[in-house]
Amino acid sequence: MADPATLIFDFDSTLVRIETLEALADIALADHPEADAIRAEVARLTDLAMSGQIGFGDALRQRLGLLPLTRDHVQTLADRILDEGTPSVRRNLRFFRENAHRIVILSGGFREIIAPIAERLGIPPARVLCNDLTYDPTGRVIGVDQANPLAHADGKPRVIAAQDFPRPIVMVGDGWNDAEVKLAGAADRFYAYTEIVRRERVVEVADAEAPSMDELLHTEGLAGRWSYPRSRIRMLLLENIHPAAIDRLEEAGYSVETRKGALDEDDLIEALKGVHVLGIRSKTTVSARVLEQADRLMAVAAFCIGTNQIDLEAASARGVAVFNAPYSNTRSVVELAIGLTIALMRDVADKSAAMHRGRWNKSADGSRELRGKTLGIVGYGAIGSQLSVLAEALGMRVIFHDLSERLALGNARRMRSLEALLAEADVVSLHVDGRAENTHLIGAAQFQAMKPGTLFLNLSRGHVVDIGALAQAIGAGRIGGAALDVFPEEPRTNADPFDSPLMGLKNVILTPHIGGSTEEAQEAIAEFAADRLLGYLNRGDTTFCVNLPNVQLAEVSGAHRILHIHTNQPGVLAELNRELAAAGLNILGQHLKTDERTGYVITDVDRDYDPEALRALKSVAGTLRFRMLH
C-alpha cells in the first residue's frame, strides 16, 4: 500500500447508487394521494443539503417530517439494499474486505440501511458511524437520535475529531457535508465521488474528482481490482452500434463515446487520439496508417462478421487485438437469402413494382416453386451451412463448394470445383469471406458456366462479383434474376447517393447491406463483441481474436496478471522469466501461445512485489504490448 491512510466513505450515492431518504419516500408514498409532490420536495431538500445551501440537520428533520415512515418501510429498503451497491464498489469487494481495518463508513443515513452493506464489505459495526432512527410505540419513525452529532450541522467533522483515526485521513463522498470534513481540517484529502451524481460546488473544493472506485484506488496508489481505472480507458464506437454494447461497456465502468457514421482515414486518425478501444462496423477502414498513429489503441472490435476492413497484419505488428462477431447475425442473413430466393422464383419484385404503377399482371409464366430445385452454395461456413439446412427443409436439393474441408449437413453434397457447382445449380448463393483473393470470384466466365435462367444471390462481400459482367448476363437473359445485398462501392452514410449498373434491370432485387440488420442480430452482435472486448480488457482473454493467438483465461484471482504480446522470435520467454526472477516475483501460473507472427505470454504472480521492478519487462526484446491486471 502507498500509505496507511484511513479511508472514510460516505454511504448514499457513494457506496450505494441511491439516496436513502428518496428511496424510503418511494416506499412509504406508494399509495399516497400527494406522493409526487412530497417526493419532489424530499428530492429538493436532499439536493439543497448535498450542495451546501441548507444545513444537513435541518434538511434531515424536514424530510423525515414529510414522510409517513414506519419500521416496515425501513426494513423493506434494508432487505433490498444489497442490490443497490455502486457498480465500481461491487467490482472492488476484495479491496474493502482486505482493508476493512482502515475503512470507516461515515454517513448521515440510518444504521438499519447501512448495516447490510457494511457486512457485505467486511466492515465491522464499530467502524460504521451513522444516525439511529427513533420510533414511537406504533413503529412510526419520529426522528433520529438527537444526541448523535450526525443529526446536526457539521456533524461529520465533529465525529471524526472525536475518534482517534490514524492520519492521513481520506474522505470520499458526493455531498457538501463530506466536503466540510476537509474544510474543517478533519481530513487530509477529500475526493468528490461522482460515479452516481456530480455536484459542481462539491467538485470545486475537492482535492480530486473520483468518477469510480477504480479511479480512487488508482489515484491513491492502492491495490484495487483494476491496475488502470476503467473510467480512464476511452472507447470510440462508430456507425450506430447497437445500444446494448454501449450499456454493457458503460456498466463495466468504461468511458464510451459514440458517433453515428463512418469516418475516413484522416478523420479516424484524429478521432483516435487518446482512444484505447475502437468499435466499427463494415464501412470504416482501419488502415496501417491509422494503426501507426493510434498510439494508445489496444483493441478493435468489428461489430459485424467480416474484418477485411481492418489491416490485420498491421494490427498484429502493433499488438492490437481485433475481434469480430462471426456468428451473431447468421440467422438473419440466412432468412434474407431464403426470402430473396422465393421472391426471385416468383418474380415478386417486378410484379409488385407493376402493381404500384397500376398494372395488374396475374400470370404463372416464369413463376416457380423452390421445391425440387438445386441450390448451389459457394462458401459453406456458418451462414452457408445454416442456409443449407433451411433450404433442404423447404424441399431444395443442396450442393456446396468450399476451399476448406466442411462437414456436409443433411443431404447436402460437396462439389470438388466451383465450375461443377455452377453447371448444376438452379440458384447460386455466395457466402464467402472478404479476402483479397476472392475479388471477382464470380465474373463473365462463371456466369457463362451457369445454366440458362439461373438465379444468383450475393450476400457476402461486394468485391467478389464483377457487377458489370452480372449486368451483361442479366441483360442477355443468361441469368434469370439476381439479388444483391452488398456492392463493390457502398455509400458511407444513408445520406449519400447509390449508383449501380444493376439498377432498373428485370427481376433484380437490390438491398442496402441489410443481411445482418435485424434488431435481433444487431443486439446479439453488440453483446457478443462487447463481451469479447471485456474478456480481453478485464482478464487478457483472446478467445475469438482474429489476429493474435487465442488463449482462454479465467478471472484474475489472488494474483496480479502480466500480459506480454511480442513478435514470435526465439528467446523472448526465457528473457521474460529472467526479468521476473530478477524482480523476485513468484510465478503462480504461466501460459504461452504463438502463431506465425506473434507470441502471447500470460503470467500470474504473487501480489507482494515492488511495481518498479516490472519496468524491465517492457524492454524485453520483441515486446509489442505490455499490460498489468491487478
PDB file of C-alpha atoms in Angstrom, residues 188-428:
ATOM      1  CA  ASP A 188      -6.131  15.422   4.821  1.00  0.00           C
ATOM      2  CA  ARG A 189      -7.625  14.721   1.391  1.00  0.00           C
ATOM      3  CA  PHE A 190     -11.153  14.875   0.019  1.00  0.00           C
ATOM      4  CA  TYR A 191     -12.390  13.137  -3.124  1.00  0.00           C
ATOM      5  CA  ALA A 192     -15.658  14.259  -4.707  1.00  0.00           C
ATOM      6  CA  TYR A 193     -17.189  10.915  -5.666  1.00  0.00           C
ATOM      7  CA  THR A 194     -19.127  11.341  -8.934  1.00  0.00           C
ATOM      8  CA  GLU A 195     -19.994   7.856 -10.155  1.00  0.00           C
ATOM      9  CA  ILE A 196     -23.674   8.418  -9.352  1.00  0.00           C
ATOM     10  CA  VAL A 197     -24.132  12.187  -9.021  1.00  0.00           C
ATOM     11  CA  ARG A 198     -21.860  15.146  -9.703  1.00  0.00           C
ATOM     12  CA  ARG A 199     -22.322  18.350  -7.717  1.00  0.00           C
ATOM     13  CA  GLU A 200     -20.237  21.168  -9.132  1.00  0.00           C
ATOM     14  CA  ARG A 201     -19.777  23.043  -5.854  1.00  0.00           C
ATOM     15  CA  VAL A 202     -18.526  19.877  -4.149  1.00  0.00           C
ATOM     16  CA  VAL A 203     -16.113  19.109  -7.002  1.00  0.00           C
ATOM     17  CA  GLU A 204     -14.698  22.633  -6.880  1.00  0.00           C
ATOM     18  CA  VAL A 205     -13.476  22.298  -3.288  1.00  0.00           C
ATOM     19  CA  ALA A 206     -12.257  18.699  -3.601  1.00  0.00           C
ATOM     20  CA  ASP A 207      -8.617  17.705  -3.903  1.00  0.00           C
ATOM     21  CA  ALA A 208      -9.646  15.469  -6.804  1.00  0.00           C
ATOM     22  CA  GLU A 209     -12.704  14.023  -8.513  1.00  0.00           C
ATOM     23  CA  ALA A 210     -13.224  10.250  -8.355  1.00  0.00           C
ATOM     24  CA  PRO A 211     -15.673   9.040 -11.029  1.00  0.00           C
ATOM     25  CA  SER A 212     -15.359   5.455  -9.777  1.00  0.00           C
ATOM     26  CA  MET A 213     -13.797   3.379  -7.024  1.00  0.00           C
ATOM     27  CA  ASP A 214     -11.238   2.129  -9.551  1.00  0.00           C
ATOM     28  CA  GLU A 215     -10.153   5.717 -10.192  1.00  0.00           C
ATOM     29  CA  LEU A 216      -9.945   6.479  -6.474  1.00  0.00           C
ATOM     30  CA  LEU A 217      -7.787   3.459  -5.682  1.00  0.00           C
ATOM     31  CA  HIS A 218      -5.542   4.152  -8.661  1.00  0.00           C
ATOM     32  CA  THR A 219      -5.037   7.792  -7.661  1.00  0.00           C
ATOM     33  CA  GLU A 220      -4.291   6.789  -4.073  1.00  0.00           C
ATOM     34  CA  GLY A 221      -1.794   4.164  -5.263  1.00  0.00           C
ATOM     35  CA  LEU A 222      -3.774   1.354  -3.658  1.00  0.00           C
ATOM     36  CA  ALA A 223      -4.165  -2.223  -4.872  1.00  0.00           C
ATOM     37  CA  GLY A 224      -7.664  -2.202  -6.277  1.00  0.00           C
ATOM     38  CA  ARG A 225      -9.377  -4.633  -8.623  1.00  0.00           C
ATOM     39  CA  TRP A 226      -8.024  -2.979 -11.756  1.00  0.00           C
ATOM     40  CA  SER A 227      -4.491  -1.852 -12.485  1.00  0.00           C
ATOM     41  CA  TYR A 228      -5.691   1.064 -14.601  1.00  0.00           C
ATOM     42  CA  PRO A 229      -9.020   2.798 -13.902  1.00  0.00           C
ATOM     43  CA  ARG A 230     -11.703   1.731 -16.327  1.00  0.00           C
ATOM     44  CA  SER A 231     -13.074   5.253 -16.432  1.00  0.00           C
ATOM     45  CA  ARG A 232      -9.780   6.380 -17.977  1.00  0.00           C
ATOM     46  CA  ILE A 233      -9.945   3.770 -20.733  1.00  0.00           C
ATOM     47  CA  ARG A 234     -11.642   5.547 -23.643  1.00  0.00           C
ATOM     48  CA  MET A 235     -13.747   3.694 -26.180  1.00  0.00           C
ATOM     49  CA  LEU A 236     -14.962   5.086 -29.509  1.00  0.00           C
ATOM     50  CA  LEU A 237     -17.869   3.301 -31.215  1.00  0.00           C
ATOM     51  CA  LEU A 238     -18.767   4.306 -34.781  1.00  0.00           C
ATOM     52  CA  GLU A 239     -21.555   3.515 -37.258  1.00  0.00           C
ATOM     53  CA  ASN A 240     -24.608   3.310 -34.986  1.00  0.00           C
ATOM     54  CA  ILE A 241     -23.521   0.300 -32.988  1.00  0.00           C
ATOM     55  CA  HIS A 242     -26.451  -1.141 -31.045  1.00  0.00           C
ATOM     56  CA  PRO A 243     -27.078   0.456 -27.608  1.00  0.00           C
ATOM     57  CA  ALA A 244     -26.722  -2.953 -25.947  1.00  0.00           C
ATOM     58  CA  ALA A 245     -22.962  -2.723 -26.492  1.00  0.00           C
ATOM     59  CA  ILE A 246     -22.804   0.779 -25.052  1.00  0.00           C
ATOM     60  CA  ASP A 247     -24.810  -0.260 -21.997  1.00  0.00           C
ATOM     61  CA  ARG A 248     -22.644  -3.334 -21.459  1.00  0.00           C
ATOM     62  CA  LEU A 249     -19.367  -1.412 -21.686  1.00  0.00           C
ATOM     63  CA  GLU A 250     -20.504   1.549 -19.587  1.00  0.00           C
ATOM     64  CA  GLU A 251     -21.948  -0.765 -16.950  1.00  0.00           C
ATOM     65  CA  ALA A 252     -18.493  -2.327 -16.704  1.00  0.00           C
ATOM     66  CA  GLY A 253     -17.089   1.129 -15.944  1.00  0.00           C
ATOM     67  CA  TYR A 254     -15.563   2.192 -19.261  1.00  0.00           C
ATOM     68  CA  SER A 255     -15.828   5.612 -20.887  1.00  0.00           C
ATOM     69  CA  VAL A 256     -17.714   5.248 -24.184  1.00  0.00           C
ATOM     70  CA  GLU A 257     -18.087   7.828 -26.971  1.00  0.00           C
ATOM     71  CA  THR A 258     -20.362   7.134 -29.947  1.00  0.00           C
ATOM     72  CA  ARG A 259     -20.675   8.559 -33.448  1.00  0.00           C
ATOM     73  CA  LYS A 260     -23.378   7.752 -35.973  1.00  0.00           C
ATOM     74  CA  GLY A 261     -21.469   7.440 -39.236  1.00  0.00           C
ATOM     75  CA  ALA A 262     -18.215   6.021 -40.535  1.00  0.00           C
ATOM     76  CA  LEU A 263     -15.017   8.089 -40.677  1.00  0.00           C
ATOM     77  CA  ASP A 264     -12.499   8.419 -43.482  1.00  0.00           C
ATOM     78  CA  GLU A 265      -8.820   7.808 -42.790  1.00  0.00           C
ATOM     79  CA  ASP A 266      -7.792  11.323 -41.775  1.00  0.00           C
ATOM     80  CA  ASP A 267     -10.858  11.869 -39.583  1.00  0.00           C
ATOM     81  CA  LEU A 268     -10.363   8.472 -37.947  1.00  0.00           C
ATOM     82  CA  ILE A 269      -6.740   9.267 -37.122  1.00  0.00           C
ATOM     83  CA  GLU A 270      -7.832  12.491 -35.467  1.00  0.00           C
ATOM     84  CA  ALA A 271     -10.685  10.808 -33.593  1.00  0.00           C
ATOM     85  CA  LEU A 272      -8.421   8.052 -32.225  1.00  0.00           C
ATOM     86  CA  LYS A 273      -6.132  10.394 -30.301  1.00  0.00           C
ATOM     87  CA  GLY A 274      -6.148   9.132 -26.715  1.00  0.00           C
ATOM     88  CA  VAL A 275      -8.562   6.280 -27.564  1.00  0.00           C
ATOM     89  CA  HIS A 276      -7.827   2.772 -26.252  1.00  0.00           C
ATOM     90  CA  VAL A 277     -10.608   0.765 -27.937  1.00  0.00           C
ATOM     91  CA  LEU A 278     -12.297   1.252 -31.315  1.00  0.00           C
ATOM     92  CA  GLY A 279     -15.621  -0.277 -32.350  1.00  0.00           C
ATOM     93  CA  ILE A 280     -16.699  -0.229 -36.010  1.00  0.00           C
ATOM     94  CA  ARG A 281     -18.965  -1.965 -38.466  1.00  0.00           C
ATOM     95  CA  SER A 282     -18.261  -2.546 -42.155  1.00  0.00           C
ATOM     96  CA  LYS A 283     -17.842   0.976 -43.569  1.00  0.00           C
ATOM     97  CA  THR A 284     -14.862   2.217 -41.538  1.00  0.00           C
ATOM     98  CA  THR A 285     -11.421   1.217 -42.815  1.00  0.00           C
ATOM     99  CA  VAL A 286      -8.712   0.733 -40.206  1.00  0.00           C
ATOM    100  CA  SER A 287      -5.557   1.000 -42.294  1.00  0.00           C
ATOM    101  CA  ALA A 288      -1.902   0.549 -41.396  1.00  0.00           C
ATOM    102  CA  ARG A 289      -1.565   4.338 -41.330  1.00  0.00           C
ATOM    103  CA  VAL A 290      -4.433   4.628 -38.859  1.00  0.00           C
ATOM    104  CA  LEU A 291      -2.927   1.946 -36.611  1.00  0.00           C
ATOM    105  CA  GLU A 292       0.523   3.516 -36.782  1.00  0.00           C
ATOM    106  CA  GLN A 293      -0.757   6.821 -35.426  1.00  0.00           C
ATOM    107  CA  ALA A 294      -3.178   5.378 -32.841  1.00  0.00           C
ATOM    108  CA  ASP A 295      -0.543   5.165 -30.119  1.00  0.00           C
ATOM    109  CA  ARG A 296      -2.928   4.150 -27.309  1.00  0.00           C
ATOM    110  CA  LEU A 297      -5.099   1.716 -29.222  1.00  0.00           C
ATOM    111  CA  MET A 298      -5.269  -1.716 -27.550  1.00  0.00           C
ATOM    112  CA  ALA A 299      -8.162  -3.379 -29.350  1.00  0.00           C
ATOM    113  CA  VAL A 300     -10.533  -3.061 -32.300  1.00  0.00           C
ATOM    114  CA  ALA A 301     -13.956  -4.708 -32.357  1.00  0.00           C
ATOM    115  CA  ALA A 302     -15.742  -5.235 -35.664  1.00  0.00           C
ATOM    116  CA  PHE A 303     -19.447  -5.348 -34.767  1.00  0.00           C
ATOM    117  CA  CYS A 304     -20.108  -7.475 -37.838  1.00  0.00           C
ATOM    118  CA  ILE A 305     -18.900 -10.718 -39.408  1.00  0.00           C
ATOM    119  CA  GLY A 306     -16.033  -9.551 -41.606  1.00  0.00           C
ATOM    120  CA  THR A 307     -12.695  -7.983 -40.738  1.00  0.00           C
ATOM    121  CA  ASN A 308     -11.435  -7.216 -44.262  1.00  0.00           C
ATOM    122  CA  GLN A 309     -11.851  -3.500 -43.466  1.00  0.00           C
ATOM    123  CA  ILE A 310      -9.056  -3.839 -40.881  1.00  0.00           C
ATOM    124  CA  ASP A 311      -5.367  -4.297 -41.719  1.00  0.00           C
ATOM    125  CA  LEU A 312      -4.848  -7.356 -39.542  1.00  0.00           C
ATOM    126  CA  GLU A 313      -1.110  -7.645 -40.192  1.00  0.00           C
ATOM    127  CA  ALA A 314      -0.548  -4.047 -39.148  1.00  0.00           C
ATOM    128  CA  ALA A 315      -2.704  -4.596 -36.056  1.00  0.00           C
ATOM    129  CA  SER A 316      -0.696  -7.685 -35.106  1.00  0.00           C
ATOM    130  CA  ALA A 317       2.569  -5.826 -35.622  1.00  0.00           C
ATOM    131  CA  ARG A 318       1.447  -3.275 -33.019  1.00  0.00           C
ATOM    132  CA  GLY A 319      -0.067  -5.782 -30.581  1.00  0.00           C
ATOM    133  CA  VAL A 320      -3.598  -4.514 -31.209  1.00  0.00           C
ATOM    134  CA  ALA A 321      -6.177  -7.266 -30.690  1.00  0.00           C
ATOM    135  CA  VAL A 322      -9.008  -7.492 -33.251  1.00  0.00           C
ATOM    136  CA  PHE A 323     -12.342  -9.151 -32.523  1.00  0.00           C
ATOM    137  CA  ASN A 324     -15.488  -9.696 -34.572  1.00  0.00           C
ATOM    138  CA  ALA A 325     -18.885 -11.362 -34.231  1.00  0.00           C
ATOM    139  CA  PRO A 326     -18.729 -14.242 -36.716  1.00  0.00           C
ATOM    140  CA  TYR A 327     -21.974 -15.987 -35.796  1.00  0.00           C
ATOM    141  CA  SER A 328     -24.360 -13.488 -34.265  1.00  0.00           C
ATOM    142  CA  ASN A 329     -26.182 -12.431 -37.451  1.00  0.00           C
ATOM    143  CA  THR A 330     -26.074 -15.826 -39.185  1.00  0.00           C
ATOM    144  CA  ARG A 331     -29.777 -16.478 -38.899  1.00  0.00           C
ATOM    145  CA  SER A 332     -30.707 -13.022 -40.180  1.00  0.00           C
ATOM    146  CA  VAL A 333     -28.602 -13.406 -43.325  1.00  0.00           C
ATOM    147  CA  VAL A 334     -29.930 -16.919 -43.947  1.00  0.00           C
ATOM    148  CA  GLU A 335     -33.567 -15.838 -43.622  1.00  0.00           C
ATOM    149  CA  LEU A 336     -32.982 -12.971 -46.058  1.00  0.00           C
ATOM    150  CA  ALA A 337     -31.351 -15.369 -48.540  1.00  0.00           C
ATOM    151  CA  ILE A 338     -34.344 -17.698 -48.357  1.00  0.00           C
ATOM    152  CA  GLY A 339     -36.785 -14.822 -48.738  1.00  0.00           C
ATOM    153  CA  LEU A 340     -34.918 -13.349 -51.710  1.00  0.00           C
ATOM    154  CA  THR A 341     -34.751 -16.732 -53.403  1.00  0.00           C
ATOM    155  CA  ILE A 342     -38.529 -17.123 -53.114  1.00  0.00           C
ATOM    156  CA  ALA A 343     -39.051 -13.561 -54.344  1.00  0.00           C
ATOM    157  CA  LEU A 344     -36.841 -14.187 -57.395  1.00  0.00           C
ATOM    158  CA  MET A 345     -38.500 -17.511 -58.147  1.00  0.00           C
ATOM    159  CA  ARG A 346     -41.912 -15.814 -58.187  1.00  0.00           C
ATOM    160  CA  ASP A 347     -40.812 -12.537 -59.827  1.00  0.00           C
ATOM    161  CA  VAL A 348     -42.242 -10.747 -56.798  1.00  0.00           C
ATOM    162  CA  ALA A 349     -40.245  -7.528 -57.116  1.00  0.00           C
ATOM    163  CA  ASP A 350     -41.282  -6.766 -60.693  1.00  0.00           C
ATOM    164  CA  LYS A 351     -44.908  -7.754 -60.120  1.00  0.00           C
ATOM    165  CA  SER A 352     -45.035  -5.531 -57.032  1.00  0.00           C
ATOM    166  CA  ALA A 353     -43.497  -2.597 -58.925  1.00  0.00           C
ATOM    167  CA  ALA A 354     -46.084  -3.071 -61.704  1.00  0.00           C
ATOM    168  CA  MET A 355     -48.910  -3.027 -59.176  1.00  0.00           C
ATOM    169  CA  HIS A 356     -47.618   0.262 -57.777  1.00  0.00           C
ATOM    170  CA  ARG A 357     -47.853   1.643 -61.306  1.00  0.00           C
ATOM    171  CA  GLY A 358     -51.462   0.425 -61.574  1.00  0.00           C
ATOM    172  CA  ARG A 359     -50.754  -2.624 -63.745  1.00  0.00           C
ATOM    173  CA  TRP A 360     -52.456  -5.949 -62.943  1.00  0.00           C
ATOM    174  CA  ASN A 361     -50.384  -8.846 -64.321  1.00  0.00           C
ATOM    175  CA  LYS A 362     -51.792 -12.114 -62.983  1.00  0.00           C
ATOM    176  CA  SER A 363     -49.768 -14.854 -64.678  1.00  0.00           C
ATOM    177  CA  ALA A 364     -47.914 -18.052 -63.776  1.00  0.00           C
ATOM    178  CA  ASP A 365     -45.361 -17.617 -66.556  1.00  0.00           C
ATOM    179  CA  GLY A 366     -41.836 -17.883 -65.144  1.00  0.00           C
ATOM    180  CA  SER A 367     -43.102 -18.360 -61.581  1.00  0.00           C
ATOM    181  CA  ARG A 368     -41.637 -21.451 -59.925  1.00  0.00           C
ATOM    182  CA  GLU A 369     -41.513 -23.282 -56.599  1.00  0.00           C
ATOM    183  CA  LEU A 370     -38.355 -23.838 -54.563  1.00  0.00           C
ATOM    184  CA  ARG A 371     -39.204 -27.500 -54.085  1.00  0.00           C
ATOM    185  CA  GLY A 372     -37.098 -29.753 -56.241  1.00  0.00           C
ATOM    186  CA  LYS A 373     -34.684 -27.032 -57.354  1.00  0.00           C
ATOM    187  CA  THR A 374     -30.930 -27.253 -56.772  1.00  0.00           C
ATOM    188  CA  LEU A 375     -29.295 -24.629 -54.548  1.00  0.00           C
ATOM    189  CA  GLY A 376     -25.576 -24.182 -55.050  1.00  0.00           C
ATOM    190  CA  ILE A 377     -23.897 -22.609 -52.016  1.00  0.00           C
ATOM    191  CA  VAL A 378     -20.440 -21.109 -52.530  1.00  0.00           C
ATOM    192  CA  GLY A 379     -18.837 -20.916 -49.088  1.00  0.00           C
ATOM    193  CA  TYR A 380     -20.073 -23.449 -46.519  1.00  0.00           C
ATOM    194  CA  GLY A 381     -19.203 -21.674 -43.279  1.00  0.00           C
ATOM    195  CA  ALA A 382     -21.595 -20.607 -40.535  1.00  0.00           C
ATOM    196  CA  ILE A 383     -24.051 -18.909 -42.913  1.00  0.00           C
ATOM    197  CA  GLY A 384     -23.732 -21.286 -45.857  1.00  0.00           C
ATOM    198  CA  SER A 385     -24.219 -24.399 -43.750  1.00  0.00           C
ATOM    199  CA  GLN A 386     -27.300 -22.998 -41.967  1.00  0.00           C
ATOM    200  CA  LEU A 387     -28.750 -21.905 -45.304  1.00  0.00           C
ATOM    201  CA  SER A 388     -28.205 -25.484 -46.442  1.00  0.00           C
ATOM    202  CA  VAL A 389     -30.346 -26.848 -43.594  1.00  0.00           C
ATOM    203  CA  LEU A 390     -33.244 -24.425 -44.135  1.00  0.00           C
ATOM    204  CA  ALA A 391     -33.226 -24.800 -47.914  1.00  0.00           C
ATOM    205  CA  GLU A 392     -33.333 -28.577 -47.630  1.00  0.00           C
ATOM    206  CA  ALA A 393     -36.239 -28.313 -45.173  1.00  0.00           C
ATOM    207  CA  LEU A 394     -38.100 -26.379 -47.900  1.00  0.00           C
ATOM    208  CA  GLY A 395     -37.555 -29.215 -50.374  1.00  0.00           C
ATOM    209  CA  MET A 396     -34.486 -27.983 -52.223  1.00  0.00           C
ATOM    210  CA  ARG A 397     -31.557 -30.152 -53.236  1.00  0.00           C
ATOM    211  CA  VAL A 398     -28.311 -28.631 -51.892  1.00  0.00           C
ATOM    212  CA  ILE A 399     -24.804 -28.735 -53.305  1.00  0.00           C
ATOM    213  CA  PHE A 400     -21.889 -26.681 -52.000  1.00  0.00           C
ATOM    214  CA  HIS A 401     -18.283 -25.750 -52.662  1.00  0.00           C
ATOM    215  CA  ASP A 402     -15.715 -24.589 -50.110  1.00  0.00           C
ATOM    216  CA  LEU A 403     -11.921 -24.445 -50.168  1.00  0.00           C
ATOM    217  CA  SER A 404     -11.794 -25.857 -46.629  1.00  0.00           C
ATOM    218  CA  GLU A 405     -12.941 -29.282 -45.526  1.00  0.00           C
ATOM    219  CA  ARG A 406     -16.517 -28.890 -44.288  1.00  0.00           C
ATOM    220  CA  LEU A 407     -18.926 -31.391 -42.814  1.00  0.00           C
ATOM    221  CA  ALA A 408     -21.952 -31.713 -45.101  1.00  0.00           C
ATOM    222  CA  LEU A 409     -25.219 -31.255 -43.204  1.00  0.00           C
ATOM    223  CA  GLY A 410     -28.326 -33.274 -44.035  1.00  0.00           C
ATOM    224  CA  ASN A 411     -28.267 -34.491 -47.616  1.00  0.00           C
ATOM    225  CA  ALA A 412     -26.068 -31.672 -48.914  1.00  0.00           C
ATOM    226  CA  ARG A 413     -23.386 -32.813 -51.359  1.00  0.00           C
ATOM    227  CA  ARG A 414     -19.943 -31.313 -51.718  1.00  0.00           C
ATOM    228  CA  MET A 415     -18.740 -30.299 -55.183  1.00  0.00           C
ATOM    229  CA  ARG A 416     -14.995 -30.516 -55.745  1.00  0.00           C
ATOM    230  CA  SER A 417     -14.887 -27.490 -58.043  1.00  0.00           C
ATOM    231  CA  LEU A 418     -16.727 -24.210 -58.415  1.00  0.00           C
ATOM    232  CA  GLU A 419     -17.314 -24.944 -62.101  1.00  0.00           C
ATOM    233  CA  ALA A 420     -19.089 -28.225 -61.295  1.00  0.00           C
ATOM    234  CA  LEU A 421     -21.398 -26.433 -58.861  1.00  0.00           C
ATOM    235  CA  LEU A 422     -22.228 -23.643 -61.323  1.00  0.00           C
ATOM    236  CA  ALA A 423     -23.130 -26.138 -64.047  1.00  0.00           C
ATOM    237  CA  GLU A 424     -25.639 -27.946 -61.842  1.00  0.00           C
ATOM    238  CA  ALA A 425     -27.307 -25.287 -59.683  1.00  0.00           C
ATOM    239  CA  ASP A 426     -30.651 -23.595 -60.355  1.00  0.00           C
ATOM    240  CA  VAL A 427     -29.830 -21.000 -57.679  1.00  0.00           C
ATOM    241  CA  VAL A 428     -26.317 -19.854 -56.783  1.00  0.00           C
TER     242      VAL A 428
END
